[in-house]
A tleap script that builds the chain and sets N, CA, C and O, in Angstrom:
source leaprc.protein.ff14SB
mol = sequence {
  NMET SER SER ALA ALA ASN LYS LEU ILE ASN
  PRO VAL ARG LEU LYS ALA ALA THR ALA VAL
  VAL ARG ALA CYS ALA HIE PRO LEU ARG LEU
  LYS LEU LEU ALA TYR ILE HIE GLY LYS ARG
  LYS THR ASN VAL ASN ALA ILE TYR ARG THR
  LEU LYS ILE GLU GLN SER VAL THR SER GLN
  HIE LEU LYS ILE LEU ARG GLU ALA ASN PHE
  VAL LEU THR GLU ARG ASP GLY LYS ARG ILE
  TYR TYR THR VAL ASN TYR LYS GLN LEU LYS
  ARG ILE SER ASN LEU LEU GLN LYS TYR CPHE
}
set mol.1.N position { 110.263 -78.097 14.013 }
set mol.1.CA position { 110.977 -79.090 14.871 }
set mol.1.C position { 112.426 -79.036 14.465 }
set mol.1.O position { 112.747 -79.016 13.277 }
set mol.2.N position { 113.352 -79.012 15.506 }
set mol.2.CA position { 114.697 -78.959 15.198 }
set mol.2.C position { 115.229 -80.322 14.594 }
set mol.2.O position { 114.555 -81.348 14.682 }
set mol.3.N position { 116.414 -80.290 14.002 }
set mol.3.CA position { 116.892 -81.522 13.321 }
set mol.3.C position { 117.249 -82.621 14.398 }
set mol.3.O position { 117.168 -83.821 14.135 }
set mol.4.N position { 117.623 -82.170 15.546 }
set mol.4.CA position { 117.897 -83.163 16.633 }
set mol.4.C position { 116.591 -83.866 17.105 }
set mol.4.O position { 116.604 -85.053 17.431 }
set mol.5.N position { 115.451 -83.098 17.135 }
set mol.5.CA position { 114.160 -83.660 17.494 }
set mol.5.C position { 113.632 -84.561 16.367 }
set mol.5.O position { 113.008 -85.591 16.622 }
set mol.6.N position { 113.895 -84.151 15.114 }
set mol.6.CA position { 113.518 -85.018 14.005 }
set mol.6.C position { 114.170 -86.300 14.007 }
set mol.6.O position { 113.573 -87.285 13.575 }
set mol.7.N position { 115.402 -86.381 14.478 }
set mol.7.CA position { 116.139 -87.690 14.574 }
set mol.7.C position { 115.476 -88.549 15.640 }
set mol.7.O position { 115.395 -89.763 15.453 }
set mol.8.N position { 115.005 -88.000 16.728 }
set mol.8.CA position { 114.395 -88.714 17.830 }
set mol.8.C position { 112.909 -89.020 17.567 }
set mol.8.O position { 112.404 -90.081 17.933 }
set mol.9.N position { 112.231 -88.068 16.925 }
set mol.9.CA position { 110.805 -88.265 16.736 }
set mol.9.C position { 110.525 -88.195 15.236 }
set mol.9.O position { 110.686 -87.107 14.683 }
set mol.10.N position { 110.144 -89.196 14.562 }
set mol.10.CA position { 109.682 -89.205 13.202 }
set mol.10.C position { 108.323 -88.727 13.134 }
set mol.10.O position { 107.446 -89.404 13.669 }
set mol.11.N position { 108.002 -87.542 12.488 }
set mol.11.CA position { 106.718 -87.051 12.446 }
set mol.11.C position { 105.669 -87.946 11.839 }
set mol.11.O position { 104.516 -87.917 12.267 }
set mol.12.N position { 106.042 -88.757 10.831 }
set mol.12.CA position { 105.168 -89.644 10.197 }
set mol.12.C position { 104.732 -90.761 11.146 }
set mol.12.O position { 103.562 -91.134 11.233 }
set mol.13.N position { 105.766 -91.280 11.863 }
set mol.13.CA position { 105.469 -92.340 12.859 }
set mol.13.C position { 104.670 -91.812 14.005 }
set mol.13.O position { 103.800 -92.500 14.538 }
set mol.14.N position { 104.960 -90.581 14.396 }
set mol.14.CA position { 104.224 -89.993 15.519 }
set mol.14.C position { 102.743 -89.839 15.140 }
set mol.14.O position { 101.863 -90.094 15.963 }
set mol.15.N position { 102.466 -89.415 13.873 }
set mol.15.CA position { 101.055 -89.215 13.502 }
set mol.15.C position { 100.386 -90.555 13.471 }
set mol.15.O position { 99.236 -90.664 13.898 }
set mol.16.N position { 101.064 -91.615 12.973 }
set mol.16.CA position { 100.436 -92.966 12.979 }
set mol.16.C position { 100.168 -93.450 14.422 }
set mol.16.O position { 99.128 -94.043 14.708 }
set mol.17.N position { 101.146 -93.176 15.329 }
set mol.17.CA position { 100.960 -93.607 16.730 }
set mol.17.C position { 99.778 -92.859 17.350 }
set mol.17.O position { 99.025 -93.429 18.139 }
set mol.18.N position { 99.619 -91.594 16.995 }
set mol.18.CA position { 98.554 -90.766 17.620 }
set mol.18.C position { 97.183 -91.348 17.085 }
set mol.18.O position { 96.218 -91.414 17.845 }
set mol.19.N position { 97.111 -91.738 15.867 }
set mol.19.CA position { 95.863 -92.374 15.269 }
set mol.19.C position { 95.554 -93.654 16.026 }
set mol.19.O position { 94.378 -93.909 16.288 }
set mol.20.N position { 96.518 -94.466 16.390 }
set mol.20.CA position { 96.299 -95.722 17.088 }
set mol.20.C position { 95.826 -95.492 18.463 }
set mol.20.O position { 94.884 -96.138 18.923 }
set mol.21.N position { 96.478 -94.553 19.158 }
set mol.21.CA position { 96.005 -94.202 20.540 }
set mol.21.C position { 94.647 -93.620 20.569 }
set mol.21.O position { 93.834 -93.961 21.429 }
set mol.22.N position { 94.376 -92.733 19.636 }
set mol.22.CA position { 93.080 -92.044 19.548 }
set mol.22.C position { 92.004 -93.190 19.249 }
set mol.22.O position { 90.905 -93.135 19.801 }
set mol.23.N position { 92.296 -94.125 18.458 }
set mol.23.CA position { 91.288 -95.183 18.205 }
set mol.23.C position { 90.986 -96.086 19.420 }
set mol.23.O position { 89.863 -96.538 19.645 }
set mol.24.N position { 92.051 -96.310 20.170 }
set mol.24.CA position { 91.874 -97.125 21.388 }
set mol.24.C position { 91.230 -96.420 22.589 }
set mol.24.O position { 90.770 -97.054 23.538 }
set mol.25.N position { 91.216 -95.105 22.508 }
set mol.25.CA position { 90.871 -94.360 23.715 }
set mol.25.C position { 89.444 -93.994 23.803 }
set mol.25.O position { 89.103 -93.039 24.500 }
set mol.26.N position { 88.557 -94.721 23.111 }
set mol.26.CA position { 87.106 -94.434 23.192 }
set mol.26.C position { 86.335 -95.713 23.353 }
set mol.26.O position { 86.496 -96.646 22.566 }
set mol.27.N position { 85.510 -95.766 24.350 }
set mol.27.CA position { 84.725 -97.057 24.584 }
set mol.27.C position { 83.840 -97.428 23.443 }
set mol.27.O position { 83.685 -98.611 23.142 }
set mol.28.N position { 83.246 -96.445 22.786 }
set mol.28.CA position { 82.328 -96.804 21.613 }
set mol.28.C position { 83.169 -97.409 20.508 }
set mol.28.O position { 82.678 -98.320 19.841 }
set mol.29.N position { 84.363 -96.990 20.266 }
set mol.29.CA position { 85.183 -97.596 19.149 }
set mol.29.C position { 85.505 -99.058 19.643 }
set mol.29.O position { 85.423 -99.991 18.843 }
set mol.30.N position { 85.840 -99.247 20.847 }
set mol.30.CA position { 86.111 -100.672 21.276 }
set mol.30.C position { 84.832 -101.507 21.141 }
set mol.30.O position { 84.891 -102.679 20.769 }
set mol.31.N position { 83.676 -100.899 21.445 }
set mol.31.CA position { 82.405 -101.607 21.277 }
set mol.31.C position { 82.193 -102.022 19.755 }
set mol.31.O position { 81.769 -103.130 19.425 }
set mol.32.N position { 82.530 -101.022 18.879 }
set mol.32.CA position { 82.382 -101.283 17.450 }
set mol.32.C position { 83.352 -102.444 17.024 }
set mol.32.O position { 82.951 -103.348 16.291 }
set mol.33.N position { 84.516 -102.401 17.458 }
set mol.33.CA position { 85.505 -103.456 17.148 }
set mol.33.C position { 85.000 -104.790 17.674 }
set mol.33.O position { 85.131 -105.791 16.969 }
set mol.34.N position { 84.442 -104.861 18.851 }
set mol.34.CA position { 83.887 -106.134 19.421 }
set mol.34.C position { 82.756 -106.627 18.582 }
set mol.34.O position { 82.677 -107.825 18.314 }
set mol.35.N position { 81.851 -105.739 18.140 }
set mol.35.CA position { 80.750 -106.143 17.352 }
set mol.35.C position { 81.187 -106.637 15.969 }
set mol.35.O position { 80.652 -107.630 15.476 }
set mol.36.N position { 82.126 -105.975 15.353 }
set mol.36.CA position { 82.650 -106.381 14.032 }
set mol.36.C position { 83.311 -107.739 14.274 }
set mol.36.O position { 83.058 -108.648 13.484 }
set mol.37.N position { 84.097 -107.939 15.252 }
set mol.37.CA position { 84.735 -109.248 15.557 }
set mol.37.C position { 83.755 -110.286 15.713 }
set mol.37.O position { 83.969 -111.379 15.189 }
set mol.38.N position { 82.590 -110.056 16.442 }
set mol.38.CA position { 81.520 -111.094 16.588 }
set mol.38.C position { 80.827 -111.441 15.272 }
set mol.38.O position { 80.387 -112.580 15.112 }
set mol.39.N position { 80.715 -110.531 14.343 }
set mol.39.CA position { 80.048 -110.743 13.074 }
set mol.39.C position { 80.992 -111.203 11.990 }
set mol.39.O position { 80.545 -111.736 10.974 }
set mol.40.N position { 82.298 -111.011 12.176 }
set mol.40.CA position { 83.360 -111.321 11.260 }
set mol.40.C position { 83.412 -110.334 10.060 }
set mol.40.O position { 84.481 -109.892 9.640 }
set mol.41.N position { 82.237 -110.019 9.542 }
set mol.41.CA position { 82.120 -109.066 8.403 }
set mol.41.C position { 80.723 -108.430 8.487 }
set mol.41.O position { 79.700 -109.110 8.560 }
set mol.42.N position { 80.737 -107.181 8.474 }
set mol.42.CA position { 79.445 -106.399 8.592 }
set mol.42.C position { 79.522 -105.097 7.930 }
set mol.42.O position { 80.600 -104.642 7.548 }
set mol.43.N position { 78.346 -104.449 7.773 }
set mol.43.CA position { 78.324 -103.148 7.208 }
set mol.43.C position { 77.733 -102.143 8.212 }
set mol.43.O position { 77.178 -102.510 9.248 }
set mol.44.N position { 77.880 -100.867 7.853 }
set mol.44.CA position { 77.555 -99.780 8.783 }
set mol.44.C position { 76.080 -99.818 9.127 }
set mol.44.O position { 75.726 -99.484 10.258 }
set mol.45.N position { 75.185 -100.212 8.202 }
set mol.45.CA position { 73.763 -100.264 8.498 }
set mol.45.C position { 73.491 -101.323 9.646 }
set mol.45.O position { 72.770 -101.056 10.608 }
set mol.46.N position { 74.093 -102.487 9.483 }
set mol.46.CA position { 73.874 -103.463 10.602 }
set mol.46.C position { 74.482 -103.024 11.904 }
set mol.46.O position { 73.949 -103.363 12.960 }
set mol.47.N position { 75.583 -102.278 11.885 }
set mol.47.CA position { 76.201 -101.840 13.098 }
set mol.47.C position { 75.327 -100.824 13.853 }
set mol.47.O position { 75.031 -100.991 15.036 }
set mol.48.N position { 74.914 -99.742 13.112 }
set mol.48.CA position { 74.155 -98.715 13.802 }
set mol.48.C position { 72.742 -99.221 14.236 }
set mol.48.O position { 72.254 -98.846 15.302 }
set mol.49.N position { 72.118 -100.046 13.425 }
set mol.49.CA position { 70.837 -100.563 13.801 }
set mol.49.C position { 70.847 -101.459 15.029 }
set mol.49.O position { 69.979 -101.343 15.895 }
set mol.50.N position { 71.852 -102.377 15.108 }
set mol.50.CA position { 72.071 -103.322 16.204 }
set mol.50.C position { 72.407 -102.596 17.495 }
set mol.50.O position { 71.852 -102.869 18.559 }
set mol.51.N position { 73.351 -101.647 17.357 }
set mol.51.CA position { 73.920 -100.944 18.576 }
set mol.51.C position { 73.118 -99.771 18.900 }
set mol.51.O position { 73.370 -99.131 19.921 }
set mol.52.N position { 72.115 -99.417 18.068 }
set mol.52.CA position { 71.289 -98.277 18.333 }
set mol.52.C position { 72.153 -96.965 18.441 }
set mol.52.O position { 72.059 -96.200 19.401 }
set mol.53.N position { 72.930 -96.786 17.466 }
set mol.53.CA position { 73.787 -95.542 17.381 }
set mol.53.C position { 73.390 -94.834 16.132 }
set mol.53.O position { 73.034 -95.495 15.156 }
set mol.54.N position { 73.429 -93.528 16.097 }
set mol.54.CA position { 73.091 -92.795 14.829 }
set mol.54.C position { 74.151 -93.151 13.816 }
set mol.54.O position { 75.332 -93.332 14.112 }
set mol.55.N position { 73.627 -93.242 12.552 }
set mol.55.CA position { 74.468 -93.650 11.465 }
set mol.55.C position { 75.658 -92.675 11.285 }
set mol.55.O position { 76.767 -93.120 10.990 }
set mol.56.N position { 75.465 -91.503 11.440 }
set mol.56.CA position { 76.643 -90.524 11.210 }
set mol.56.C position { 77.692 -90.695 12.352 }
set mol.56.O position { 78.891 -90.595 12.093 }
set mol.57.N position { 77.257 -90.945 13.583 }
set mol.57.CA position { 78.222 -91.184 14.644 }
set mol.57.C position { 78.962 -92.510 14.376 }
set mol.57.O position { 80.175 -92.590 14.570 }
set mol.58.N position { 78.246 -93.527 13.938 }
set mol.58.CA position { 78.920 -94.781 13.617 }
set mol.58.C position { 79.942 -94.548 12.531 }
set mol.58.O position { 81.089 -94.972 12.678 }
set mol.59.N position { 79.582 -93.903 11.466 }
set mol.59.CA position { 80.482 -93.658 10.339 }
set mol.59.C position { 81.762 -92.832 10.864 }
set mol.59.O position { 82.889 -93.107 10.453 }
set mol.60.N position { 81.548 -91.909 11.700 }
set mol.60.CA position { 82.700 -91.115 12.176 }
set mol.60.C position { 83.668 -92.005 12.989 }
set mol.60.O position { 84.884 -91.880 12.852 }
set mol.61.N position { 83.137 -92.881 13.812 }
set mol.61.CA position { 83.943 -93.786 14.639 }
set mol.61.C position { 84.648 -94.801 13.729 }
set mol.61.O position { 85.816 -95.113 13.964 }
set mol.62.N position { 84.004 -95.300 12.749 }
set mol.62.CA position { 84.584 -96.263 11.813 }
set mol.62.C position { 85.693 -95.627 11.030 }
set mol.62.O position { 86.697 -96.275 10.734 }
set mol.63.N position { 85.532 -94.363 10.685 }
set mol.63.CA position { 86.656 -93.613 10.005 }
set mol.63.C position { 87.925 -93.575 10.888 }
set mol.63.O position { 89.036 -93.771 10.397 }
set mol.64.N position { 87.748 -93.336 12.114 }
set mol.64.CA position { 88.870 -93.264 13.033 }
set mol.64.C position { 89.539 -94.681 13.172 }
set mol.64.O position { 90.762 -94.790 13.256 }
set mol.65.N position { 88.705 -95.743 13.194 }
set mol.65.CA position { 89.230 -97.065 13.236 }
set mol.65.C position { 89.974 -97.439 11.969 }
set mol.65.O position { 91.005 -98.110 12.014 }
set mol.66.N position { 89.420 -96.979 10.793 }
set mol.66.CA position { 90.165 -97.187 9.507 }
set mol.66.C position { 91.494 -96.453 9.535 }
set mol.66.O position { 92.507 -97.025 9.131 }
set mol.67.N position { 91.529 -95.271 9.973 }
set mol.67.CA position { 92.782 -94.526 9.978 }
set mol.67.C position { 93.817 -95.168 10.893 }
set mol.67.O position { 95.012 -95.009 10.644 }
set mol.68.N position { 93.444 -95.833 11.863 }
set mol.68.CA position { 94.363 -96.581 12.723 }
set mol.68.C position { 94.650 -97.952 12.189 }
set mol.68.O position { 95.440 -98.705 12.760 }
set mol.69.N position { 94.017 -98.272 11.107 }
set mol.69.CA position { 94.160 -99.548 10.429 }
set mol.69.C position { 93.686 -100.729 11.272 }
set mol.69.O position { 94.217 -101.830 11.126 }
set mol.70.N position { 92.687 -100.527 12.163 }
set mol.70.CA position { 92.054 -101.437 12.994 }
set mol.70.C position { 91.000 -102.291 12.329 }
set mol.70.O position { 90.684 -103.395 12.770 }
set mol.71.N position { 90.439 -101.718 11.200 }
set mol.71.CA position { 89.385 -102.407 10.472 }
set mol.71.C position { 89.831 -102.261 9.031 }
set mol.71.O position { 90.525 -101.324 8.636 }
set mol.72.N position { 89.395 -103.234 8.285 }
set mol.72.CA position { 89.625 -103.304 6.845 }
set mol.72.C position { 88.268 -103.135 6.133 }
set mol.72.O position { 87.231 -103.513 6.676 }
set mol.73.N position { 88.284 -102.571 4.925 }
set mol.73.CA position { 86.995 -102.433 4.237 }
set mol.73.C position { 87.037 -103.186 2.928 }
set mol.73.O position { 88.075 -103.417 2.308 }
set mol.74.N position { 85.812 -103.552 2.559 }
set mol.74.CA position { 85.651 -104.198 1.164 }
set mol.74.C position { 84.332 -103.709 0.602 }
set mol.74.O position { 83.273 -103.808 1.221 }
set mol.75.N position { 84.449 -103.194 -0.561 }
set mol.75.CA position { 83.193 -102.684 -1.233 }
set mol.75.C position { 82.537 -103.685 -2.023 }
set mol.75.O position { 83.184 -104.419 -2.770 }
set mol.76.N position { 81.184 -103.766 -1.893 }
set mol.76.CA position { 80.347 -104.567 -2.653 }
set mol.76.C position { 79.195 -103.763 -3.221 }
set mol.76.O position { 78.157 -103.685 -2.565 }
set mol.77.N position { 79.304 -103.166 -4.383 }
set mol.77.CA position { 78.334 -102.248 -4.903 }
set mol.77.C position { 78.356 -100.980 -4.103 }
set mol.77.O position { 79.399 -100.335 -3.998 }
set mol.78.N position { 77.248 -100.608 -3.543 }
set mol.78.CA position { 77.118 -99.372 -2.672 }
set mol.78.C position { 77.578 -99.623 -1.255 }
set mol.78.O position { 77.915 -98.677 -0.543 }
set mol.79.N position { 77.602 -100.873 -0.826 }
set mol.79.CA position { 77.901 -101.244 0.515 }
set mol.79.C position { 79.345 -101.430 0.816 }
set mol.79.O position { 80.087 -101.999 0.016 }
set mol.80.N position { 79.760 -100.958 1.965 }
set mol.80.CA position { 81.177 -101.160 2.458 }
set mol.80.C position { 81.064 -102.076 3.637 }
set mol.80.O position { 80.363 -101.777 4.604 }
set mol.81.N position { 81.757 -103.206 3.565 }
set mol.81.CA position { 81.816 -104.158 4.639 }
set mol.81.C position { 83.107 -103.949 5.441 }
set mol.81.O position { 84.168 -103.643 4.896 }
set mol.82.N position { 82.970 -104.124 6.723 }
set mol.82.CA position { 84.154 -103.986 7.700 }
set mol.82.C position { 84.507 -105.289 8.288 }
set mol.82.O position { 83.642 -106.088 8.647 }
set mol.83.N position { 85.815 -105.517 8.393 }
set mol.83.CA position { 86.324 -106.687 9.083 }
set mol.83.C position { 87.420 -106.169 10.037 }
set mol.83.O position { 87.976 -105.096 9.802 }
set mol.84.N position { 87.727 -106.899 11.077 }
set mol.84.CA position { 88.786 -106.524 12.002 }
set mol.84.C position { 90.084 -106.866 11.408 }
set mol.84.O position { 90.204 -107.947 10.831 }
set mol.85.N position { 91.085 -106.030 11.497 }
set mol.85.CA position { 92.416 -106.216 11.050 }
set mol.85.C position { 93.208 -106.768 12.181 }
set mol.85.O position { 93.876 -106.039 12.914 }
set mol.86.N position { 93.133 -108.067 12.322 }
set mol.86.CA position { 93.788 -108.820 13.359 }
set mol.86.C position { 95.291 -108.660 13.370 }
set mol.86.O position { 95.899 -108.720 14.439 }
set mol.87.N position { 95.882 -108.468 12.277 }
set mol.87.CA position { 97.273 -108.295 12.133 }
set mol.87.C position { 97.721 -107.019 12.812 }
set mol.87.O position { 98.738 -107.014 13.504 }
set mol.88.N position { 96.977 -105.928 12.625 }
set mol.88.CA position { 97.308 -104.622 13.243 }
set mol.88.C position { 97.064 -104.771 14.783 }
set mol.88.O position { 97.883 -104.300 15.574 }
set mol.89.N position { 95.998 -105.391 15.187 }
set mol.89.CA position { 95.690 -105.530 16.626 }
set mol.89.C position { 96.777 -106.345 17.282 }
set mol.89.O position { 97.191 -105.998 18.388 }
set mol.90.N position { 97.265 -107.409 16.667 }
set mol.90.CA position { 98.354 -108.176 17.203 }
set mol.90.C position { 99.657 -107.390 17.335 }
set mol.90.O position { 100.377 -107.483 18.329 }
set mol.91.N position { 99.935 -106.575 16.235 }
set mol.91.CA position { 101.076 -105.670 16.285 }
set mol.91.C position { 101.067 -104.709 17.521 }
set mol.91.O position { 102.049 -104.563 18.249 }
set mol.92.N position { 99.917 -104.092 17.686 }
set mol.92.CA position { 99.782 -103.098 18.787 }
set mol.92.C position { 99.846 -103.856 20.078 }
set mol.92.O position { 100.506 -103.384 21.004 }
set mol.93.N position { 99.215 -104.994 20.213 }
set mol.93.CA position { 99.312 -105.724 21.482 }
set mol.93.C position { 100.699 -106.067 21.822 }
set mol.93.O position { 101.106 -105.948 22.977 }
set mol.94.N position { 101.473 -106.507 20.820 }
set mol.94.CA position { 102.881 -106.937 21.060 }
set mol.94.C position { 103.677 -105.689 21.522 }
set mol.94.O position { 104.475 -105.777 22.456 }
set mol.95.N position { 103.465 -104.584 20.895 }
set mol.95.CA position { 104.213 -103.350 21.244 }
set mol.95.C position { 103.861 -102.901 22.707 }
set mol.95.O position { 104.739 -102.470 23.454 }
set mol.96.N position { 102.588 -103.010 23.081 }
set mol.96.CA position { 102.184 -102.635 24.414 }
set mol.96.C position { 102.703 -103.591 25.421 }
set mol.96.O position { 103.053 -103.163 26.520 }
set mol.97.N position { 102.785 -104.914 25.120 }
set mol.97.CA position { 103.353 -105.851 26.113 }
set mol.97.C position { 104.921 -105.620 26.239 }
set mol.97.O position { 105.517 -105.868 27.287 }
set mol.98.N position { 105.489 -105.175 25.212 }
set mol.98.CA position { 106.915 -104.949 25.185 }
set mol.98.C position { 107.316 -103.777 26.076 }
set mol.98.O position { 108.315 -103.819 26.794 }
set mol.99.N position { 106.497 -102.732 26.001 }
set mol.99.CA position { 106.823 -101.461 26.760 }
set mol.99.C position { 106.055 -101.235 28.017 }
set mol.99.O position { 106.467 -100.393 28.815 }
set mol.100.N position { 104.908 -101.959 28.275 }
set mol.100.CA position { 104.202 -101.745 29.507 }
set mol.100.C position { 103.964 -102.969 30.234 }
set mol.100.O position { 103.368 -102.942 31.311 }
savepdb mol mol.pdb
quit
C-alpha cells in the first residue's frame, strides 16, 4: 500500500472493521447473540444443544463473534462462558447511526 493510502486507510483499523462487518453479516451469528443475550451468560454446550447446531459450527461462529469483540468470555474450569459485550454493540450502533 502506498504511503498516501496508509494515511487514509489504517490497516489495523481496517482489519478490525472487517471483523465487525463479518460478524454482523451472518444470520446464525445474530441468532447466537440473541440467545446469549436472553441467557445473560451461557456456555457452548447449552447453545448448541438448545439451538440444535453442531458443536463445531457453534464454536466457529463464536470465534468470529469473539474476534469482533461482540462476546466476552469467562473461564470456569474447563467451561468457557459467553456474555454479550454491550459496550461494543453500543459503539457499533452509534457508528452506524452516525454514517447511515
